[in-house]
XYZ file of C-alpha atoms in Angstrom:
698
model
C 136.514 177.269 97.238
C 133.037 178.201 98.406
C 129.808 177.483 96.594
C 126.317 178.840 97.143
C 125.235 175.259 97.767
C 128.138 174.134 99.920
C 126.788 173.092 103.329
C 128.662 174.210 106.464
C 128.574 170.755 108.079
C 131.789 168.720 107.699
C 130.636 165.274 106.538
C 129.765 164.317 102.965
C 128.186 160.933 102.220
C 127.773 159.153 98.874
C 125.350 156.246 98.671
C 124.925 153.617 95.951
C 121.918 151.338 96.467
C 122.491 148.038 94.682
C 120.393 144.927 94.343
C 122.157 143.146 97.230
C 124.046 145.748 99.261
C 123.801 149.478 99.891
C 127.295 150.992 99.627
C 128.438 154.132 101.422
C 131.500 156.341 101.162
C 131.869 158.833 104.007
C 134.197 161.837 103.793
C 134.971 163.785 106.979
C 136.480 167.180 106.186
C 137.811 167.505 109.744
C 140.322 164.710 109.198
C 140.340 164.242 105.413
C 139.521 160.576 105.953
C 137.290 158.572 103.619
C 135.515 155.535 105.048
C 133.731 152.701 103.247
C 130.683 150.875 104.577
C 128.171 148.279 103.368
C 124.765 147.258 104.633
C 122.124 144.926 103.156
C 119.689 146.559 100.739
C 116.019 146.598 101.755
C 114.232 146.057 98.402
C 110.740 146.805 99.735
C 111.849 150.250 100.908
C 115.399 151.212 99.801
C 115.329 154.332 101.987
C 115.247 152.082 105.078
C 118.522 150.398 104.126
C 120.012 153.801 103.362
C 119.174 155.276 106.765
C 120.244 152.060 108.490
C 123.610 152.267 106.764
C 124.009 155.911 107.771
C 123.360 155.114 111.424
C 125.764 152.176 111.335
C 128.426 154.425 109.775
C 128.002 157.067 112.489
C 128.649 154.451 115.164
C 131.585 152.910 113.299
C 133.400 156.094 112.255
C 132.590 158.491 115.073
C 130.425 161.257 113.630
C 126.834 162.367 114.187
C 123.959 162.428 111.714
C 123.772 166.180 112.289
C 127.341 166.452 110.928
C 126.211 165.343 107.445
C 125.758 168.367 105.223
C 125.690 166.766 101.770
C 124.167 163.458 100.657
C 124.841 162.274 97.100
C 122.519 159.424 96.251
C 122.589 156.879 93.432
C 119.337 154.949 93.224
C 117.767 152.112 91.257
C 114.216 153.132 92.162
C 113.383 154.252 88.586
C 115.062 151.228 86.956
C 113.348 148.721 89.230
C 109.962 150.389 88.783
C 110.211 149.918 84.997
C 111.572 146.370 85.144
C 108.924 145.283 87.641
C 106.191 147.379 85.986
C 105.387 149.176 89.227
C 104.323 152.277 87.327
C 101.539 154.806 87.546
C 98.378 154.671 85.402
C 99.134 156.989 82.538
C 97.479 158.614 79.554
C 99.319 159.637 76.379
C 98.158 162.692 74.441
C 99.506 162.910 70.909
C 98.589 164.407 67.567
C 95.378 162.879 66.220
C 96.263 160.045 63.855
C 99.550 159.225 65.590
C 98.201 157.298 68.566
C 99.930 154.068 67.439
C 103.519 155.353 67.310
C 104.462 153.271 70.355
C 103.308 150.024 68.729
C 104.630 150.792 65.243
C 108.041 151.702 66.773
C 110.934 150.991 64.349
C 109.849 147.642 62.858
C 112.931 146.090 64.453
C 112.944 142.302 64.815
C 115.582 141.103 67.251
C 114.892 137.460 66.475
C 114.700 137.640 62.703
C 113.999 133.912 62.321
C 111.427 133.646 65.094
C 107.954 132.700 63.863
C 106.321 134.270 66.896
C 108.619 137.059 68.119
C 107.842 138.782 71.393
C 106.130 142.118 70.725
C 107.871 145.226 71.946
C 106.521 146.388 75.296
C 103.969 149.193 75.266
C 103.521 150.834 78.642
C 100.295 152.677 77.773
C 97.581 150.553 76.083
C 95.693 151.757 73.022
C 92.546 152.838 74.882
C 94.639 155.219 77.008
C 96.300 156.940 74.039
C 94.209 159.938 73.007
C 94.479 162.022 69.846
C 94.547 165.833 70.004
C 93.375 167.982 67.093
C 96.490 169.967 66.065
C 99.367 169.648 63.601
C 102.846 171.164 63.593
C 104.999 170.941 60.466
C 108.625 169.780 60.495
C 109.774 173.378 59.916
C 108.038 174.536 63.112
C 105.079 176.255 61.499
C 101.519 175.322 62.431
C 99.444 173.519 59.807
C 96.469 173.096 62.168
C 96.108 175.170 65.344
C 95.498 173.516 68.704
C 91.754 173.023 69.188
C 91.292 174.420 72.703
C 87.520 174.075 72.451
C 87.976 170.295 72.642
C 89.678 170.514 76.054
C 86.555 169.798 78.220
C 85.868 166.568 76.322
C 89.556 165.613 76.585
C 89.535 166.234 80.335
C 86.407 164.103 80.715
C 88.153 161.169 79.006
C 91.258 161.612 81.172
C 89.047 161.588 84.285
C 87.170 158.498 83.104
C 90.490 156.681 82.649
C 91.475 157.558 86.247
C 94.832 158.897 85.086
C 97.592 159.359 87.659
C 99.831 161.119 85.134
C 99.752 162.443 81.566
C 102.416 162.263 78.863
C 102.209 164.795 76.022
C 104.166 164.076 72.816
C 102.831 166.029 69.843
C 104.149 165.675 66.300
C 107.253 167.781 65.531
C 107.253 169.470 68.933
C 111.058 169.441 68.747
C 110.755 172.017 65.953
C 108.211 174.147 67.789
C 106.942 173.371 71.308
C 104.175 175.998 71.183
C 101.252 173.551 71.024
C 102.718 171.243 73.656
C 103.374 174.055 76.089
C 99.897 175.501 75.629
C 98.278 172.100 76.113
C 100.444 171.469 79.188
C 99.435 174.816 80.697
C 95.740 174.103 80.123
C 96.032 170.657 81.733
C 97.964 172.008 84.725
C 95.334 174.689 85.304
C 92.399 172.289 84.992
C 93.899 169.266 86.816
C 96.757 170.516 89.017
C 96.850 167.235 90.962
C 97.769 165.216 87.854
C 101.472 165.520 86.892
C 102.133 166.263 83.212
C 105.273 165.386 81.248
C 105.983 167.293 78.002
C 108.291 165.842 75.360
C 109.694 169.312 74.611
C 111.039 169.366 78.186
C 112.102 165.740 78.505
C 113.595 164.954 75.070
C 113.238 167.774 72.496
C 114.749 165.785 69.622
C 113.750 164.287 66.285
C 112.478 160.692 66.008
C 108.879 160.480 67.131
C 109.021 156.957 68.546
C 112.062 157.510 70.755
C 110.849 160.916 71.934
C 107.392 159.539 72.730
C 108.792 156.481 74.514
C 111.075 158.633 76.677
C 108.236 161.003 77.560
C 105.939 158.119 78.490
C 108.593 156.597 80.734
C 109.145 159.952 82.391
C 105.429 160.490 82.987
C 104.832 157.016 84.435
C 107.764 157.459 86.807
C 106.657 160.864 88.124
C 104.373 159.571 90.920
C 106.669 156.617 91.718
C 109.799 158.705 92.206
C 107.910 161.434 94.038
C 106.644 158.906 96.591
C 110.200 157.656 97.115
C 111.616 161.172 97.447
C 108.914 162.130 99.971
C 109.639 158.971 101.981
C 113.389 159.620 101.814
C 113.004 163.205 102.985
C 110.812 162.101 105.894
C 113.350 159.481 106.979
C 116.279 161.845 106.629
C 114.343 164.546 108.459
C 113.989 162.473 111.615
C 115.779 163.991 114.593
C 116.652 167.209 112.772
C 118.858 165.396 110.222
C 118.333 167.381 107.013
C 121.293 167.215 104.622
C 121.344 168.796 101.192
C 120.491 165.951 98.779
C 121.527 165.419 95.171
C 120.597 162.395 93.051
C 122.874 160.765 90.495
C 121.703 160.888 86.871
C 122.306 158.490 84.005
C 124.852 160.907 82.496
C 127.127 160.568 85.513
C 126.354 163.969 87.039
C 124.042 164.761 89.909
C 120.862 166.810 89.966
C 118.714 168.509 92.557
C 115.611 166.899 94.031
C 113.538 169.342 91.981
C 115.054 168.144 88.711
C 114.712 164.499 89.747
C 111.053 165.022 90.608
C 110.358 166.722 87.255
C 112.399 164.379 85.029
C 112.773 161.007 86.780
C 113.698 159.302 83.485
C 117.144 160.842 83.991
C 117.627 158.471 86.933
C 117.242 155.242 84.944
C 120.995 154.510 85.022
C 121.632 156.336 88.276
C 123.402 153.677 90.333
C 125.855 152.146 87.820
C 127.003 155.519 86.478
C 128.864 156.146 89.750
C 131.353 153.459 88.788
C 132.002 155.150 85.454
C 132.623 158.429 87.300
C 135.175 156.702 89.504
C 136.820 155.134 86.442
C 137.277 158.549 84.843
C 138.867 159.907 88.018
C 141.179 156.908 88.397
C 142.251 157.140 84.748
C 143.686 160.569 85.567
C 145.229 159.543 88.900
C 146.953 156.478 87.431
C 147.899 158.143 84.119
C 146.102 155.299 82.348
C 143.816 157.020 79.833
C 142.409 153.734 78.498
C 140.466 151.680 81.024
C 137.728 149.076 80.804
C 135.763 149.512 84.021
C 133.904 146.415 85.205
C 131.561 146.527 88.182
C 130.518 143.095 89.453
C 128.100 143.314 92.341
C 125.543 140.899 93.672
C 123.139 140.871 90.726
C 124.805 142.373 87.651
C 128.036 142.984 85.749
C 128.393 146.481 84.276
C 130.990 147.380 81.636
C 131.942 150.955 80.753
C 134.891 152.292 78.759
C 137.267 155.186 79.423
C 139.068 156.105 76.208
C 141.685 158.862 76.062
C 140.628 159.859 79.572
C 136.945 160.353 78.700
C 134.044 158.224 79.853
C 131.963 157.101 76.870
C 128.502 158.689 76.745
C 125.651 157.861 74.371
C 122.601 159.933 73.530
C 120.192 157.014 73.642
C 119.940 153.858 75.695
C 117.198 151.451 76.531
C 115.668 149.655 79.476
C 113.769 146.412 78.964
C 113.684 147.099 75.164
C 112.198 150.569 75.740
C 114.255 153.349 74.121
C 115.325 156.249 76.312
C 116.432 159.270 74.282
C 118.555 160.912 76.980
C 122.339 161.182 77.438
C 123.691 158.383 79.600
C 126.951 156.658 80.358
C 127.646 154.053 77.685
C 127.307 150.866 79.690
C 126.647 147.211 78.950
C 124.938 145.249 81.708
C 124.464 141.503 81.963
C 122.894 139.410 84.692
C 126.121 138.059 86.182
C 126.971 138.867 89.785
C 127.970 137.175 92.978
C 124.342 136.221 93.539
C 123.779 134.794 90.045
C 122.267 131.311 90.334
C 123.975 128.262 88.840
C 121.747 125.470 87.514
C 121.725 122.540 85.122
C 118.993 122.775 82.502
C 116.923 119.957 80.999
C 119.548 119.392 78.308
C 122.321 118.887 80.842
C 123.867 122.302 80.227
C 125.363 124.313 83.067
C 123.958 127.857 83.183
C 124.804 130.799 85.425
C 122.364 133.733 85.722
C 120.614 135.905 84.826
C 118.420 134.773 87.745
C 119.820 136.101 90.996
C 119.424 135.220 94.654
C 119.511 139.020 95.273
C 119.560 140.331 98.850
C 116.815 137.996 100.025
C 117.448 135.124 100.474
C 120.902 135.630 98.942
C 123.511 132.921 98.256
C 123.299 129.661 100.187
C 126.426 130.745 102.084
C 124.560 133.655 103.694
C 122.398 131.268 105.715
C 119.215 133.220 105.025
C 117.196 130.451 103.435
C 118.807 130.304 99.998
C 118.903 126.821 98.464
C 120.240 127.458 94.944
C 124.037 127.745 94.568
C 125.467 130.992 93.245
C 128.778 132.385 91.986
C 129.626 133.463 95.550
C 128.996 129.908 96.723
C 131.359 128.568 94.036
C 134.141 130.909 95.156
C 133.606 129.882 98.772
C 133.637 126.158 97.938
C 137.018 126.571 96.200
C 138.537 128.347 99.197
C 138.871 131.739 97.515
C 136.624 133.287 100.180
C 137.279 133.039 103.906
C 134.005 132.026 105.632
C 135.119 133.878 108.773
C 136.191 137.131 107.061
C 133.323 137.955 104.690
C 132.522 141.701 104.864
C 135.456 142.041 107.214
C 134.036 139.438 109.556
C 130.578 141.012 109.870
C 128.955 137.990 108.213
C 129.866 134.337 108.685
C 129.488 132.111 105.637
C 128.099 128.586 105.801
C 130.627 126.324 104.051
C 128.863 122.962 104.691
C 125.540 124.225 103.289
C 127.326 125.711 100.297
C 129.123 122.496 99.389
C 125.924 120.483 99.827
C 123.973 122.809 97.519
C 126.640 122.732 94.787
C 126.830 118.957 95.002
C 123.051 118.504 94.813
C 122.236 121.135 92.156
C 125.336 121.025 89.938
C 127.767 118.255 90.839
C 125.431 115.261 90.918
C 123.486 116.151 87.727
C 126.769 116.569 85.832
C 128.652 113.712 87.492
C 131.289 116.053 88.920
C 132.909 116.515 92.297
C 132.010 119.603 94.308
C 135.317 121.222 93.347
C 134.970 120.492 89.643
C 131.366 121.682 89.686
C 132.387 124.950 91.378
C 135.186 125.420 88.830
C 132.619 124.904 86.084
C 130.422 127.633 87.550
C 133.359 130.062 87.508
C 134.389 129.048 83.974
C 130.890 129.723 82.625
C 130.708 132.991 84.541
C 134.100 134.223 83.330
C 133.205 133.382 79.729
C 130.086 135.554 80.005
C 132.060 138.401 81.571
C 134.735 138.227 78.886
C 132.139 138.250 76.103
C 130.526 141.408 77.523
C 133.903 143.173 77.642
C 134.855 142.105 74.113
C 131.582 143.359 72.702
C 131.898 146.691 74.527
C 135.318 147.240 72.940
C 134.880 145.642 69.519
C 131.721 147.610 68.717
C 133.799 150.782 69.125
C 136.675 149.461 67.020
C 138.955 149.201 70.083
C 141.678 146.633 70.838
C 141.587 145.049 74.347
C 145.396 144.935 74.382
C 145.487 148.741 74.539
C 143.410 148.827 77.736
C 143.818 147.989 81.400
C 140.979 146.330 83.290
C 139.634 148.300 86.268
C 137.968 145.780 88.572
C 135.536 146.757 91.300
C 132.292 145.782 92.941
C 132.039 143.313 95.790
C 132.554 140.277 93.533
C 134.765 141.680 90.755
C 138.170 140.985 92.309
C 137.599 137.248 92.354
C 137.287 137.084 88.559
C 139.355 139.962 87.148
C 142.708 138.305 86.371
C 141.088 135.201 84.874
C 138.808 137.291 82.652
C 141.643 139.634 81.630
C 143.828 136.686 80.612
C 140.992 135.274 78.529
C 140.518 138.449 76.477
C 144.173 139.487 76.119
C 144.403 142.297 78.695
C 147.724 142.205 80.569
C 147.091 144.751 83.351
C 144.393 144.750 86.034
C 143.809 147.612 88.471
C 142.213 146.892 91.855
C 141.392 150.325 93.357
C 141.079 151.030 97.053
C 137.701 150.089 98.539
C 136.566 148.388 95.311
C 133.408 147.076 96.965
C 132.124 150.647 97.291
C 133.840 152.278 94.301
C 130.580 153.398 92.673
C 129.834 155.342 95.842
C 133.397 156.722 95.710
C 132.758 158.013 92.183
C 129.555 159.639 93.347
C 131.482 161.321 96.180
C 133.431 163.388 93.621
C 130.579 164.071 91.202
C 129.425 167.435 89.870
C 125.998 168.787 89.111
C 125.172 168.267 85.429
C 122.405 169.368 83.075
C 122.009 168.054 79.515
C 120.251 170.143 76.885
C 119.612 169.385 73.218
C 118.227 171.141 70.118
C 117.458 169.189 66.968
C 118.142 171.392 63.954
C 119.099 169.588 60.770
C 121.662 171.513 58.717
C 124.807 170.937 56.677
C 128.098 171.252 58.544
C 129.362 174.042 56.304
C 130.023 177.790 56.662
C 126.661 178.697 55.094
C 124.929 177.133 58.119
C 126.945 179.078 60.700
C 124.229 181.708 61.433
C 121.730 178.961 62.351
C 124.370 177.075 64.343
C 125.421 180.212 66.234
C 121.785 180.961 67.064
C 121.192 177.443 68.415
C 124.418 177.471 70.423
C 123.548 180.837 71.965
C 120.096 179.595 72.949
C 121.461 176.363 74.420
C 124.209 178.159 76.346
C 121.827 180.729 77.789
C 119.411 178.068 78.993
C 122.235 175.943 80.400
C 123.630 178.888 82.316
C 120.178 179.734 83.663
C 119.673 176.182 84.929
C 122.997 176.195 86.761
C 122.133 179.552 88.296
C 118.768 178.154 89.443
C 120.622 175.339 91.195
C 122.798 177.817 93.078
C 126.065 177.326 91.174
C 128.206 180.500 91.219
C 129.392 181.773 87.793
C 133.024 180.800 88.413
C 132.017 177.155 88.891
C 129.920 176.822 85.711
C 131.207 175.105 82.576
C 129.332 174.525 79.318
C 130.640 172.069 76.734
C 129.114 171.506 73.304
C 128.704 168.368 71.224
C 126.906 167.497 67.999
C 125.079 164.483 66.601
C 126.525 164.170 63.079
C 126.197 161.897 60.048
C 126.965 161.684 56.362
C 124.026 162.864 54.298
C 121.702 159.923 53.722
C 122.748 157.949 56.800
C 120.067 156.888 59.272
C 122.241 157.124 62.393
C 124.504 159.702 63.990
C 127.739 159.842 65.945
C 128.072 162.040 69.022
C 131.105 164.261 68.425
C 132.492 166.389 71.301
C 133.076 170.049 70.421
C 134.387 171.500 73.685
C 133.843 174.874 75.349
C 132.953 177.115 72.416
C 131.152 180.369 73.078
C 130.546 181.425 69.453
C 131.295 178.898 66.675
C 133.251 180.176 63.692
C 134.517 178.634 60.459
C 137.677 177.226 62.036
C 135.732 175.637 64.899
C 133.295 174.081 62.439
C 136.163 172.648 60.384
C 137.612 171.046 63.546
C 134.225 169.520 64.319
C 133.894 167.995 60.843
C 137.453 166.668 60.978
C 136.715 165.046 64.360
C 133.592 163.431 62.884
C 135.555 161.877 60.007
C 138.168 160.533 62.462
C 135.514 159.057 64.750
C 133.681 157.477 61.827
C 136.922 155.872 60.619
C 137.691 154.450 64.046
C 134.179 153.124 64.571
C 133.500 151.737 61.073
C 136.981 151.457 59.500
C 136.254 154.014 56.790
C 135.523 157.700 56.276
C 134.346 159.749 53.276
C 135.869 163.223 53.687
C 134.422 164.337 50.337
C 130.811 163.583 51.273
C 128.531 166.243 52.771
C 128.151 166.034 56.557
C 124.986 166.940 58.469
C 124.485 168.203 62.001
C 121.262 166.713 63.316
C 121.256 167.809 66.962
C 123.355 170.240 68.962
C 123.947 169.441 72.629
C 125.188 171.312 75.665
C 126.490 169.701 78.840
C 126.254 172.243 81.645
C 128.443 171.323 84.617
C 128.315 172.976 88.010
C 131.427 172.118 90.003
C 130.681 171.010 93.546
C 133.385 171.412 96.189
C 135.792 168.477 95.978
C 136.871 166.549 99.077
C 140.550 166.904 99.981
C 141.265 163.325 100.904
C 144.115 162.506 103.253
C 146.539 159.860 102.017
C 145.868 156.492 103.600
C 148.788 154.943 105.451
C 149.226 151.155 105.481
C 148.338 149.310 108.662
C 151.264 148.442 110.926
C 150.452 144.715 111.008
C 152.182 142.172 108.707
C 150.987 142.239 105.077
C 151.215 138.454 104.773
C 148.302 136.987 106.750
C 149.308 133.362 106.278
C 148.085 130.625 103.977
C 144.784 128.932 103.165
C 143.763 125.763 101.355
C 142.514 126.781 97.903
C 141.515 124.509 95.044
C 143.649 125.641 92.099
C 145.015 123.839 89.069
C 143.033 120.683 89.784
C 144.246 120.195 93.369
C 143.999 121.640 96.868
C 147.038 123.805 97.627
C 148.252 125.990 100.490
C 148.301 129.482 98.937
C 149.418 132.781 100.457
C 146.790 135.202 101.778
C 147.642 138.904 101.866
C 146.142 141.799 103.838
C 145.355 144.614 101.382
C 145.278 147.309 104.073
C 148.789 146.408 105.291
C 150.492 146.223 101.889
C 153.504 148.479 101.357
C 155.278 149.697 98.248
C 157.921 146.964 98.520
C 155.494 144.054 98.752
C 155.227 141.806 95.716
C 152.425 139.274 95.310
C 153.052 136.367 92.959
C 149.999 134.402 91.880
C 148.283 132.214 92.624
C 147.402 134.137 95.783
C 144.489 135.706 97.632
C 144.308 139.360 98.702
C 141.697 140.282 101.310
C 140.211 143.548 102.497
C 137.048 144.235 104.524
C 134.545 144.478 101.639
C 136.297 142.605 98.815
C 138.554 139.652 98.051
C 140.911 139.514 95.057
C 142.198 136.438 93.253
C 145.657 136.901 91.739
C 145.832 134.131 89.141
C 148.793 132.003 88.170
C 151.245 133.958 86.025
C 150.213 137.334 87.516
C 152.226 139.620 89.795
C 150.670 142.422 91.864
C 152.246 145.477 93.494
C 150.970 148.761 94.905
C 150.753 151.703 92.512
C 149.668 155.331 92.584
C 146.950 156.202 95.114
C 147.159 152.799 96.770
C 145.789 150.965 93.732
C 146.887 147.343 93.463
C 148.258 146.750 89.948
C 148.400 143.177 88.671
C 150.463 142.466 85.550
C 150.684 139.274 83.536
C 154.170 137.932 82.986
C 155.414 138.662 79.500
C 152.738 141.271 78.735
C 152.871 143.812 81.520
C 153.020 147.533 80.953
C 154.923 149.791 83.314
C 152.847 150.965 86.262
C 151.319 154.321 85.629
C 151.805 154.210 81.875
C 149.734 153.139 78.934
C 148.215 149.693 79.270
C-alpha cells in the first residue's frame, strides 16, 4: 500500500516523552524488526532528550539518522505548559457584556462544605478580557452587526496590553461564525505577528463557558507550542536529518505539524493516548475485547478502558480544573508512579504521591541526589528489582542508600523495619491504583470481573497482579516491551481529524433534512482536511457520532453512528435505539417513550497511514530460568525464581510468587498467580480459581 505521505526511507520511529523517561519504538522495514529504547527525559528542553534517544538507538540497532523517514511524536509540552503556567500573554475578545464568562463558569463547587473553596483558575485576568460590540442570536441570525468602526480602538487596547496572542469567542458563534471570522480576518490583517484563535475553528459547539475556555487554552498555547516545534525541527534538521513528523493528539490519532501549530489544545493528552491506542490494538490481537489498560510510569498512573474492542472517547475533558471541549481518550490519571514520593505526615499517616521525584533527581536508588524514598525504592528494598539489571543493566541502583532513606523517612517515624515500611509504601500505592481502576469502570456501569488488566509502563508490572487481585480481576496481560508500549501504540497510529456541528433537533424523521444537511457538510469538510494532509481517497474513512440526551436533560451521551453517507429513517432508528441501550448501561434505566434530542453531530475523519509489517520475535536461545533472588514476600525473606522474559517459550509455566525480568521492565507474579505466554508473545497471568482461557473473554 502506498500513500502520498509515505516516506521512501525504511525506518519509522515513535516517541513518547514522559516525565521521567523518553520512550522510543523503532521499526526497520528492511528486517521487520521492532526495537525498544529508553533515555532520560530532559525537562528543560524535551527535544534534547528526543534527539539523544534517537542517536543512542542508531548506535544500538544499526541504522542511520538519514534512514528515518517518519517520526510519530507524543509530547507533554502542552500539558506541562498549562500545569506550570508557562503560557503566553493573551487577550480574550468576546461579545460585550459577556467578559466574565470564565469566572462565572458553571457555579460548580467541588468542596461543597468548604467555607473558603479554591476559585476556579482563570488564565486571562479581567483587565485583558475585552468586549466587542456585536450580537448573534442562538438561531444564527445577527441581532447586532459587528462594529468594524471600533477596530482601531480595539487594536490600541490590544497593543497596550502587549498581547502575544488573541482568543476570540463570541456569543453563539457555533450557530453562525460570520462575526468571528470577520473579526479574525481584520485582526490578522492589522496585526499579522499576533496569532489569533477562533472558537468556531477550535470548538464550534454549544456551552459558552466550555467553548471559551477551550479557545483561551488554545490561544495561550499557540506561541509555546510553536517555539517547541521550531526547536524540534532545527534539532531534527541537523546533518540533513529531516523526517516527516506527525504529532499525537488527545483523540489517539496523529496530526500534521500544521494542525498542531494551529490547534495546540488538541495535544493536551498527547502522550498518554498512545497507551490507549496500543490497548485497542492488543484487544484485537488477543481476542480480548474488554481490557482495562493501566500505564504506570515514573510520575503518573493512567487508566483507560477498551470495551467491546473500542477505546472509550469523551467529548470533553479537563486539565487542572480547566474544561477542554475537544474529543479525547477517556482517561483517568492520578499522581502515582515509580517516582512517587513516600512520606509520613504530621498526623503519622503514610502517604504516597502525588509529589514525584521525576527525572531529576529521581528516586534515591538512581544516585542522582534524591533523598526522599519513592515507590521504585520500595520495590528495590524488597528485592523485586535487581540493582544490577535496571534498564537492562544500563543503570546501577544504589541499594544501601535506598534502605537508609526508607528507614529514615518512613520506617523510624512509624516504628517499622525497612521491609515493613517498604511493604506499607506498596500497600498504599496499590490501594490508590485499585481505586482509580474501580472508579473508571463503575462510573460506566461496568463489572471488573468481565475485564482483563493490561499492564504496561516502566513500573506497572511490579503492581499489576496485586492490584488485580484487590479489585476482582482474574487475568493480567503483560505485553511485549511494556516499558515503551505507549510508543508502540503510536507506531501504529493513523492521522485523525475531529469535526463537530452543534444543531439541536429531535431525533425523529421530521428532523432528517436538517440532519442530512449537517452530515453532508461535516463529511465534505472532513474529506477536504484529509486531502489537504495528503491522504489518498482509498485510505480515507469518515465515521459519525452524535451527542444525545432525553429532552430536558442537561448532559449528553456520545453515541457512535458508524460510516453513514446519507442518514435515513432506518439509520436514525438504530441511533436512537443505541442511545437508549447506552443510557441503560450507564445509569441503569432508559425511557424509550421519551423524546430524544441530538445536540451535536460529530465526524471522525481517519487517514490510514501505512502499517508496519512486524516480524515475529523469536525467543532467545538462553535458559528462561535465570536463577533465584532473595525477595521479601509474605513477611519473610525467601529465595524466589527469576525468569528471563525474552527467553520464555510456549511451554514455560511461571508459578507465583516469582519475578520476570526484561530490559525495560520487571514483573511481579504474585502468590496464587500462574503466567504463560499467549498470542503475540504477551505474558498472560491468571489467578487460580478465576482464570479465563487464554485468548478468550476475561
